[in-house]
Short mmCIF file of C-alpha atoms in Angstrom, two decimals:
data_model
loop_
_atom_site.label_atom_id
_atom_site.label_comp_id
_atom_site.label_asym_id
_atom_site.label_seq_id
_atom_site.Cartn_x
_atom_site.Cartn_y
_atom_site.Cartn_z
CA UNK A 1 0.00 0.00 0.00
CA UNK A 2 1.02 2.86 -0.53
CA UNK A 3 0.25 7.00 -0.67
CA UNK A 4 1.37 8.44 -3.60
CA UNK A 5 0.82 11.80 -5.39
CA UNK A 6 0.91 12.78 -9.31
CA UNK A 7 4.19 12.98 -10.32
CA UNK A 8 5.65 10.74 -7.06
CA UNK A 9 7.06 14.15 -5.48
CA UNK A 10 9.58 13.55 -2.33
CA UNK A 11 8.81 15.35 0.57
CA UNK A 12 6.68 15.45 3.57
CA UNK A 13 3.95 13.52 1.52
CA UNK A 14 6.35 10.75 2.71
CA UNK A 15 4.79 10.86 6.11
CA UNK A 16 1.64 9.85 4.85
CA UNK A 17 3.02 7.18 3.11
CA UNK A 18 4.80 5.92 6.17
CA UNK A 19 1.28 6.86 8.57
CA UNK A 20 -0.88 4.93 6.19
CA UNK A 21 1.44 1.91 5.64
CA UNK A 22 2.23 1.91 9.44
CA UNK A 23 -1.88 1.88 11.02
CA UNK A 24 -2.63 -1.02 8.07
CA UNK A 25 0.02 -3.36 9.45
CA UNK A 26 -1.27 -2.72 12.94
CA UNK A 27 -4.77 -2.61 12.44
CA UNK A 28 -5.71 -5.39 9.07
CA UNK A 29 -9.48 -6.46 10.56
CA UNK A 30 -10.06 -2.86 11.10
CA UNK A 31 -8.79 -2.08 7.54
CA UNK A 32 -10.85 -5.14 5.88
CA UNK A 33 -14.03 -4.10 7.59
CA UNK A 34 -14.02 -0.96 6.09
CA UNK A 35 -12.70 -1.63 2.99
CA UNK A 36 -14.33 -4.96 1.64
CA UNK A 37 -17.49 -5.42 0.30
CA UNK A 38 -17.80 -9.11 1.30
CA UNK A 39 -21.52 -10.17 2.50
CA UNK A 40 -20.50 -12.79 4.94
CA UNK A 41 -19.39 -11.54 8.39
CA UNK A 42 -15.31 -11.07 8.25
CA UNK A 43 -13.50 -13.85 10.33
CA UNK A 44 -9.99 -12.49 9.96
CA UNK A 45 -7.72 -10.42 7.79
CA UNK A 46 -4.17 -11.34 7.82
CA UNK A 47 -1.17 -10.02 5.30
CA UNK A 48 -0.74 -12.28 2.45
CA UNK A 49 3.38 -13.07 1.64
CA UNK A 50 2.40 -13.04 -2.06
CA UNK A 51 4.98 -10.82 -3.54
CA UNK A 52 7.03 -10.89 -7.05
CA UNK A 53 9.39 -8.28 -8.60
CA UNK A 54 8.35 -6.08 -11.78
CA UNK A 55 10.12 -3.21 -13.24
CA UNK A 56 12.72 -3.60 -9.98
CA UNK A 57 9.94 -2.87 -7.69
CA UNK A 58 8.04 -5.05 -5.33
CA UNK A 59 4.20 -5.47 -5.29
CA UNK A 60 2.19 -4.12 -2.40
CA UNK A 61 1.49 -6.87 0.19
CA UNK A 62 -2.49 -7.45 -0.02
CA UNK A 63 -4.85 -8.31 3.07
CA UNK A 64 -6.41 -11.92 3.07
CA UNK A 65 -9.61 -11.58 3.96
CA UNK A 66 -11.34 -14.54 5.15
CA UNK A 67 -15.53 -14.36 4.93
CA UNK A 68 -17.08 -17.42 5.88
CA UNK A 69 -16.21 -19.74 3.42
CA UNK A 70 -14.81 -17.33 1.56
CA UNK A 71 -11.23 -16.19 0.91
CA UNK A 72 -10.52 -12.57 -0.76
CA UNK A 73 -7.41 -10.28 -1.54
CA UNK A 74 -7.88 -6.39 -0.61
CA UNK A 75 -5.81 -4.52 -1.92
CA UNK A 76 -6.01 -0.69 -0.76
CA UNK A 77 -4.30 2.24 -2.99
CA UNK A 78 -3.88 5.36 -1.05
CA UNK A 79 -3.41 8.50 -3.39
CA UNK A 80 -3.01 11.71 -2.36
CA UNK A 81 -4.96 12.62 -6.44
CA UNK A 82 -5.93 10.39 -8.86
CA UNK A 83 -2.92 9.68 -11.34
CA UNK A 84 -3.19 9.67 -14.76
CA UNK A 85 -1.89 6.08 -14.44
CA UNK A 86 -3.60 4.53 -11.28
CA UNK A 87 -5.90 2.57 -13.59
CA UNK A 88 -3.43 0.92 -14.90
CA UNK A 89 -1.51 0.09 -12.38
CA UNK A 90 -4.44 -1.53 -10.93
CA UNK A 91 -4.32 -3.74 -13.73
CA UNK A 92 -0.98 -5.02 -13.10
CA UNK A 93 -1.51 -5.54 -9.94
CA UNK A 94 -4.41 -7.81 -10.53
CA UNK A 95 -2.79 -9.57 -13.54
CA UNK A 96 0.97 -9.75 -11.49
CA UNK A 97 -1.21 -11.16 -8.48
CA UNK A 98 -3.10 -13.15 -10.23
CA UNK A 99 0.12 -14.86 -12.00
CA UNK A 100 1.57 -15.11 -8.11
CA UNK A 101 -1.55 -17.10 -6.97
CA UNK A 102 -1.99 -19.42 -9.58
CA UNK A 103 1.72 -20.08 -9.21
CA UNK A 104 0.75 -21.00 -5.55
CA UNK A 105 -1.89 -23.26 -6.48
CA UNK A 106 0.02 -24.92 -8.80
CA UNK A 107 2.86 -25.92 -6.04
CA UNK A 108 0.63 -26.79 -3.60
CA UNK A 109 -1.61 -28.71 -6.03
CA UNK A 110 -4.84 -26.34 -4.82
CA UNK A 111 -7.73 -25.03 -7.55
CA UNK A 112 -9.23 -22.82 -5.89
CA UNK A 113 -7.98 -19.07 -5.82
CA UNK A 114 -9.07 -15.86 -4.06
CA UNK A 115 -10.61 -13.36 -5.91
CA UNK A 116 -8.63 -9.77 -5.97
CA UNK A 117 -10.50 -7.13 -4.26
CA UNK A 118 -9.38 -3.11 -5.41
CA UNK A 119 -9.38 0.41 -3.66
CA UNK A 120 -8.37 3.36 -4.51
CA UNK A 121 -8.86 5.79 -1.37
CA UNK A 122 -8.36 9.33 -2.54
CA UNK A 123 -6.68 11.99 0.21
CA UNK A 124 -7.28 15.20 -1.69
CA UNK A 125 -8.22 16.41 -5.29
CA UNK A 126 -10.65 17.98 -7.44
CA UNK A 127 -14.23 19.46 -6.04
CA UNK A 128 -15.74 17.79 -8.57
CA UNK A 129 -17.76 13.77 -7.10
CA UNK A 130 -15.64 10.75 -8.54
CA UNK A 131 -17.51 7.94 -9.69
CA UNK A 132 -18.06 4.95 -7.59
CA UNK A 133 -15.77 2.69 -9.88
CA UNK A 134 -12.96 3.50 -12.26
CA UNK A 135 -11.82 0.59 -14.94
CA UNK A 136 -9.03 -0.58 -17.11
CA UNK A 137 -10.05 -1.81 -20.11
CA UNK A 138 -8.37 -4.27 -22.64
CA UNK A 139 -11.19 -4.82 -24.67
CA UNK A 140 -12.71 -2.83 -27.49
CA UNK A 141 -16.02 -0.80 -27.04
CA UNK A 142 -18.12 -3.00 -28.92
CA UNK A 143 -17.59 -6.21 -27.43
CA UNK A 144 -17.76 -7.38 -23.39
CA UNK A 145 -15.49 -5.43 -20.76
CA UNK A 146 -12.53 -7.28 -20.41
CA UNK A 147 -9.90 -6.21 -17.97
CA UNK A 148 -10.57 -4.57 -13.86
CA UNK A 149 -12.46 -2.38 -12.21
CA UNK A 150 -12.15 -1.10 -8.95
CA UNK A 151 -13.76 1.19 -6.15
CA UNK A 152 -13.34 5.00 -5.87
CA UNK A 153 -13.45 6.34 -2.11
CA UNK A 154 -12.94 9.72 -2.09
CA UNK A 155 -12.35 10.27 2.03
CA UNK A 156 -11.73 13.92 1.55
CA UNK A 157 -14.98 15.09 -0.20
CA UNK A 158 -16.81 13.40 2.88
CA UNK A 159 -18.42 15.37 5.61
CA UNK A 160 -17.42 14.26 9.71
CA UNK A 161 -21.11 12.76 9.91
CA UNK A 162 -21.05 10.47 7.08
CA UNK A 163 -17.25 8.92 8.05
CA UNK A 164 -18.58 8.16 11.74
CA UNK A 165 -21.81 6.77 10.21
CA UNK A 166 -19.47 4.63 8.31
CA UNK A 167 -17.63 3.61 11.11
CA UNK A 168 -20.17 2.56 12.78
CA UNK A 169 -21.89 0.47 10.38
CA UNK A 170 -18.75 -1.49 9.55
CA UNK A 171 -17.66 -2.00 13.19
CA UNK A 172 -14.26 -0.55 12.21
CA UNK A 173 -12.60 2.69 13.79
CA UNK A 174 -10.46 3.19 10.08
CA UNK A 175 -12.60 5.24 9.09
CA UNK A 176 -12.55 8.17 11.92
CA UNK A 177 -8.93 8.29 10.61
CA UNK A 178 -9.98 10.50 7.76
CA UNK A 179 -12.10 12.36 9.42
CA UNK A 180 -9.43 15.64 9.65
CA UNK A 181 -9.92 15.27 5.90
CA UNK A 182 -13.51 15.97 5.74
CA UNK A 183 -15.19 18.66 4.44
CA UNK A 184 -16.40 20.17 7.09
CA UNK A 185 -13.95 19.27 9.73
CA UNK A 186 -13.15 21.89 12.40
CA UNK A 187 -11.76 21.72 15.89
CA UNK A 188 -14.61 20.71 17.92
CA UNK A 189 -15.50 18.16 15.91
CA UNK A 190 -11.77 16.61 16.52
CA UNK A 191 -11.70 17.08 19.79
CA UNK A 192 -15.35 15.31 20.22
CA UNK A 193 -14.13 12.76 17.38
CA UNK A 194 -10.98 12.23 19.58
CA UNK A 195 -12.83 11.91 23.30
CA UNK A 196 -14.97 8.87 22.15
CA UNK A 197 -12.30 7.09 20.42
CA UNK A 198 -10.17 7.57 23.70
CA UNK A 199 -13.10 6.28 25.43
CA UNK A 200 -13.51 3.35 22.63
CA UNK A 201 -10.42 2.47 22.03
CA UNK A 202 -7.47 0.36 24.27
CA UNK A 203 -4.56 3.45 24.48
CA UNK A 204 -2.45 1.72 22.10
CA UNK A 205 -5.51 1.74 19.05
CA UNK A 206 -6.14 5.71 20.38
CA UNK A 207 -2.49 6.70 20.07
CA UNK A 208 -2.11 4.86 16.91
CA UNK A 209 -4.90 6.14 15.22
CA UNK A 210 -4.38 9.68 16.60
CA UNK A 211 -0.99 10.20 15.84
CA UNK A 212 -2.10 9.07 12.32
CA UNK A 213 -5.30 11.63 12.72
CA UNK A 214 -2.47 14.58 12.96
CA UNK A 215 -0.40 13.90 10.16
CA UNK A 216 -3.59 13.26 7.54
CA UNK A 217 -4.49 16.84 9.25
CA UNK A 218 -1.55 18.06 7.71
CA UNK A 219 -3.21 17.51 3.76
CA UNK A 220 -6.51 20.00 4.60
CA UNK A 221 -5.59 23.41 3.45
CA UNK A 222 -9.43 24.82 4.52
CA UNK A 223 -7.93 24.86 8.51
CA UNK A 224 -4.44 24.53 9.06
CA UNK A 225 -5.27 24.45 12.74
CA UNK A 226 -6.49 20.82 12.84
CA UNK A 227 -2.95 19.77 13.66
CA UNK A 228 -1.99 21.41 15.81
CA UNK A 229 -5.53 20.45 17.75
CA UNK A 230 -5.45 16.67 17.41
CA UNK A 231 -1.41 17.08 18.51
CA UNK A 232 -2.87 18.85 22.00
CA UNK A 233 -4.93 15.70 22.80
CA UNK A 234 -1.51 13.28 22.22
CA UNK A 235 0.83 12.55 25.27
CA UNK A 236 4.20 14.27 25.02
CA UNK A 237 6.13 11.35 25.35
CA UNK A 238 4.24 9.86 21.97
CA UNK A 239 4.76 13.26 20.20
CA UNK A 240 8.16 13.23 21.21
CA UNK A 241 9.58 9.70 20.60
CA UNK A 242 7.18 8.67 17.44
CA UNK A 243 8.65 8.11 13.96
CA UNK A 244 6.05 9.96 11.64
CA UNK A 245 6.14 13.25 13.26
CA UNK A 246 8.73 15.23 11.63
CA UNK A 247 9.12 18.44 11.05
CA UNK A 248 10.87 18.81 8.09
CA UNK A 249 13.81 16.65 6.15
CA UNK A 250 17.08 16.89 8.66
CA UNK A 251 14.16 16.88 11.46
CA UNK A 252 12.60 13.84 9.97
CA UNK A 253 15.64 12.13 9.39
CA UNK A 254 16.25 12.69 13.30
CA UNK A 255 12.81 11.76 14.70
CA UNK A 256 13.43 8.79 12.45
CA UNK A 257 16.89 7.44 14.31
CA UNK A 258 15.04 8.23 17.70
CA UNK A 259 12.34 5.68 16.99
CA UNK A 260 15.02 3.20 15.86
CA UNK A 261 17.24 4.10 18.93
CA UNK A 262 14.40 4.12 21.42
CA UNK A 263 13.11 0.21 19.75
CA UNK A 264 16.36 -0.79 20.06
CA UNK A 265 17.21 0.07 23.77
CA UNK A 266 13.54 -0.48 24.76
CA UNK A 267 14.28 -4.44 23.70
CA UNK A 268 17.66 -4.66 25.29
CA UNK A 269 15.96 -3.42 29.01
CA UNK A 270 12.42 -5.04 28.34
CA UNK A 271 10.41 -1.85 29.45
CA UNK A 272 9.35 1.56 27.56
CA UNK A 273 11.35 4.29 28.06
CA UNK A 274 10.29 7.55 29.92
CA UNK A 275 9.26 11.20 28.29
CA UNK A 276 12.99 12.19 29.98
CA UNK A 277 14.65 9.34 28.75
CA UNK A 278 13.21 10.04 25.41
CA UNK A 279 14.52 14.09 25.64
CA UNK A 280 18.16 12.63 26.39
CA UNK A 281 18.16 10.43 23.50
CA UNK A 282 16.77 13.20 21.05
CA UNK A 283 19.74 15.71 22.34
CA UNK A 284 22.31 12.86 21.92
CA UNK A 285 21.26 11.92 18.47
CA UNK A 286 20.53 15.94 17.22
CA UNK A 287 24.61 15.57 18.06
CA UNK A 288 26.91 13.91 15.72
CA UNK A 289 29.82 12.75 18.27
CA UNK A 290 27.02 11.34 20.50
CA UNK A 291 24.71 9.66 17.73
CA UNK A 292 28.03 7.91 17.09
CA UNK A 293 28.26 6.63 21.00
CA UNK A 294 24.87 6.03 20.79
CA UNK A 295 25.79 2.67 18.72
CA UNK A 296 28.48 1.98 20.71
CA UNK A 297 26.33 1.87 23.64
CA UNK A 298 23.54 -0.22 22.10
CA UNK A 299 25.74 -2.69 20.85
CA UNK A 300 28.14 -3.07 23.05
CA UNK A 301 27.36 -2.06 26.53
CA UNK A 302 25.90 -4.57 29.64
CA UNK A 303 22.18 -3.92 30.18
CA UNK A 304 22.91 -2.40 33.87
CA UNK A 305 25.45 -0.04 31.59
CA UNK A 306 23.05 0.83 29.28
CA UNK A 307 20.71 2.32 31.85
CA UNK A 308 23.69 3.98 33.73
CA UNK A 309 24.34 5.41 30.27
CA UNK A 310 20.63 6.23 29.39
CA UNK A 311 20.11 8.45 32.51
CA UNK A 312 23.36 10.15 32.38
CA UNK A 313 23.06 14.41 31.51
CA UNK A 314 23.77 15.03 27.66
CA UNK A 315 26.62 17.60 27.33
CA UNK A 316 25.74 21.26 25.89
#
């Protein structure tokens, strides 16, 4: 999955892309129930290992839905606008999936395949409605469609109301995620959005899906306050030690190696680290000699060392 715009622009766009990628691998049931149009009640949704190369790249991992007696791929395209090229490469990731399945079967001596289930989920774009499906097409106009079609879901051009409404008919929290998005989002509706889902949610779904909430904020030009708003409702120590927020590229790149640093050191003592913990390791990797003790001491130092080191003062 991933978030891309037009012309595949780097930039801060890349947080999205990380956000988006990040909640689907920690919440897949929540992302099938509010992406799949299955009938049957959804029994699980696990990420399928079917990958191959093309063009040097590797496919999108798709979500195997599993439906009563049922088994389905979903496979979710975020897009920040609709490419002139997203159809297609729909298509070849039906007909490259497809090829990987039946490749499957054929080793494990099965018939039986899953269908391939497509979304694109646009993040911004034109005023004007999208249509409910967009197509490929390989065949010619006068004879049967040939080739794939897939679901439009423009989140943006939604009001607050209707993505709740969806979120509660699917059982799945995924969609309050866009809600920052919506047309007529403001700051009271956050904050209200944000109290029930603290009051819904376990702390690790409400952080998740807020610190998501606030960088999606970050793609509505109509109120550039939302941020800033959903940000006020996070703990500090989350705001502080998280990978996706990142203010900028040298910024980024540092919130970045204090994830990384703080995963690392958080395995080697087998408990989270504290909101001052996490301020000494941002000073000592915002400097270059101590980023470079940094390794030193997760590598090499004695667990008792490491914390001796950990809650020692950070020169300058």
């Amino acid at each position: 999955m991933a978030a891309r715009d037009e012309d595949d622009e780097e930039g801060g766009d890349d947080d999205v892309d990380l956000t988006l990628r990040h909640v689907s691998q920690k919440l897949p049931l929540a992302l099938a129930r509010a992406f799949s149009r299955t009938r049957a009640p959804i029994e699980s949704a696990t990420w399928s290992e079917t990958q191959l190369t093309s063009r040097q790249r590797r496919l999108d991992r798709a979500l195997l839905v599993k439906a009563g007696s049922e088994e389905r791929l979903l496979h979710v395209e975020w897009s920040l606008v609709m490419p002139r090229d997203l159809p297609w490469r729909v298509f070849e990731y039906h007909v490259m999936t497809a090829m990987a399945l039946r490749d499957e079967a054929r080793a494990k001596a099965t018939r039986r395949l899953p269908r391939i289930e497509s979304v694109v989920v646009l993040l911004s774009g034109r005023d004007e409605p999208w249509p409910e499906e967009g197509e490929y097409r390989t065949s010619s106009e006068e004879t049967g469609f040939s080739g794939v079609r897939f679901r439009i879901e423009p989140v943006y051009q939604r009001t607050v109301a209707e993505l709740e409404r969806r979120a509660a008919e699917s059982a799945s929290p995924l969609w309050t995620l866009f809600t920052p998005l919506a047309r007529d989002a403001d700051p009271a509706k956050m904050l209200r959005i944000l109290d029930r889902l603290r009051e819904d949610s376990s702390e690790e779904s409400f952080e998740e899906m807020g610190v998501a909430m606030a960088v999606l904020a970050r793609l509505n030009r109509r109120d550039t306050t939302l941020r800033r708003v959903i940000r006020s409702c996070l703990p500090r120590v989350l705001v502080m030690k998280n990978w996706i927020y990142r203010e900028g590229r040298e910024e980024g790149r540092k919130l970045g190696h204090i994830e990384v640093a703080a995963s690392l050191i958080e395995r080697r003592l087998g408990r989270t680290l504290s909101a001052e913990e996490c301020d000494r390791l941002a000073l000592r990797i915002g400097k270059r000699e101590s980023r470079l003790r940094l390794v030193d001491a997760v590598l090499d130092l004695s667990t008792p060392d490491l914390e001796v080191w950990l809650a020692a003062p950070v020169d300058g």
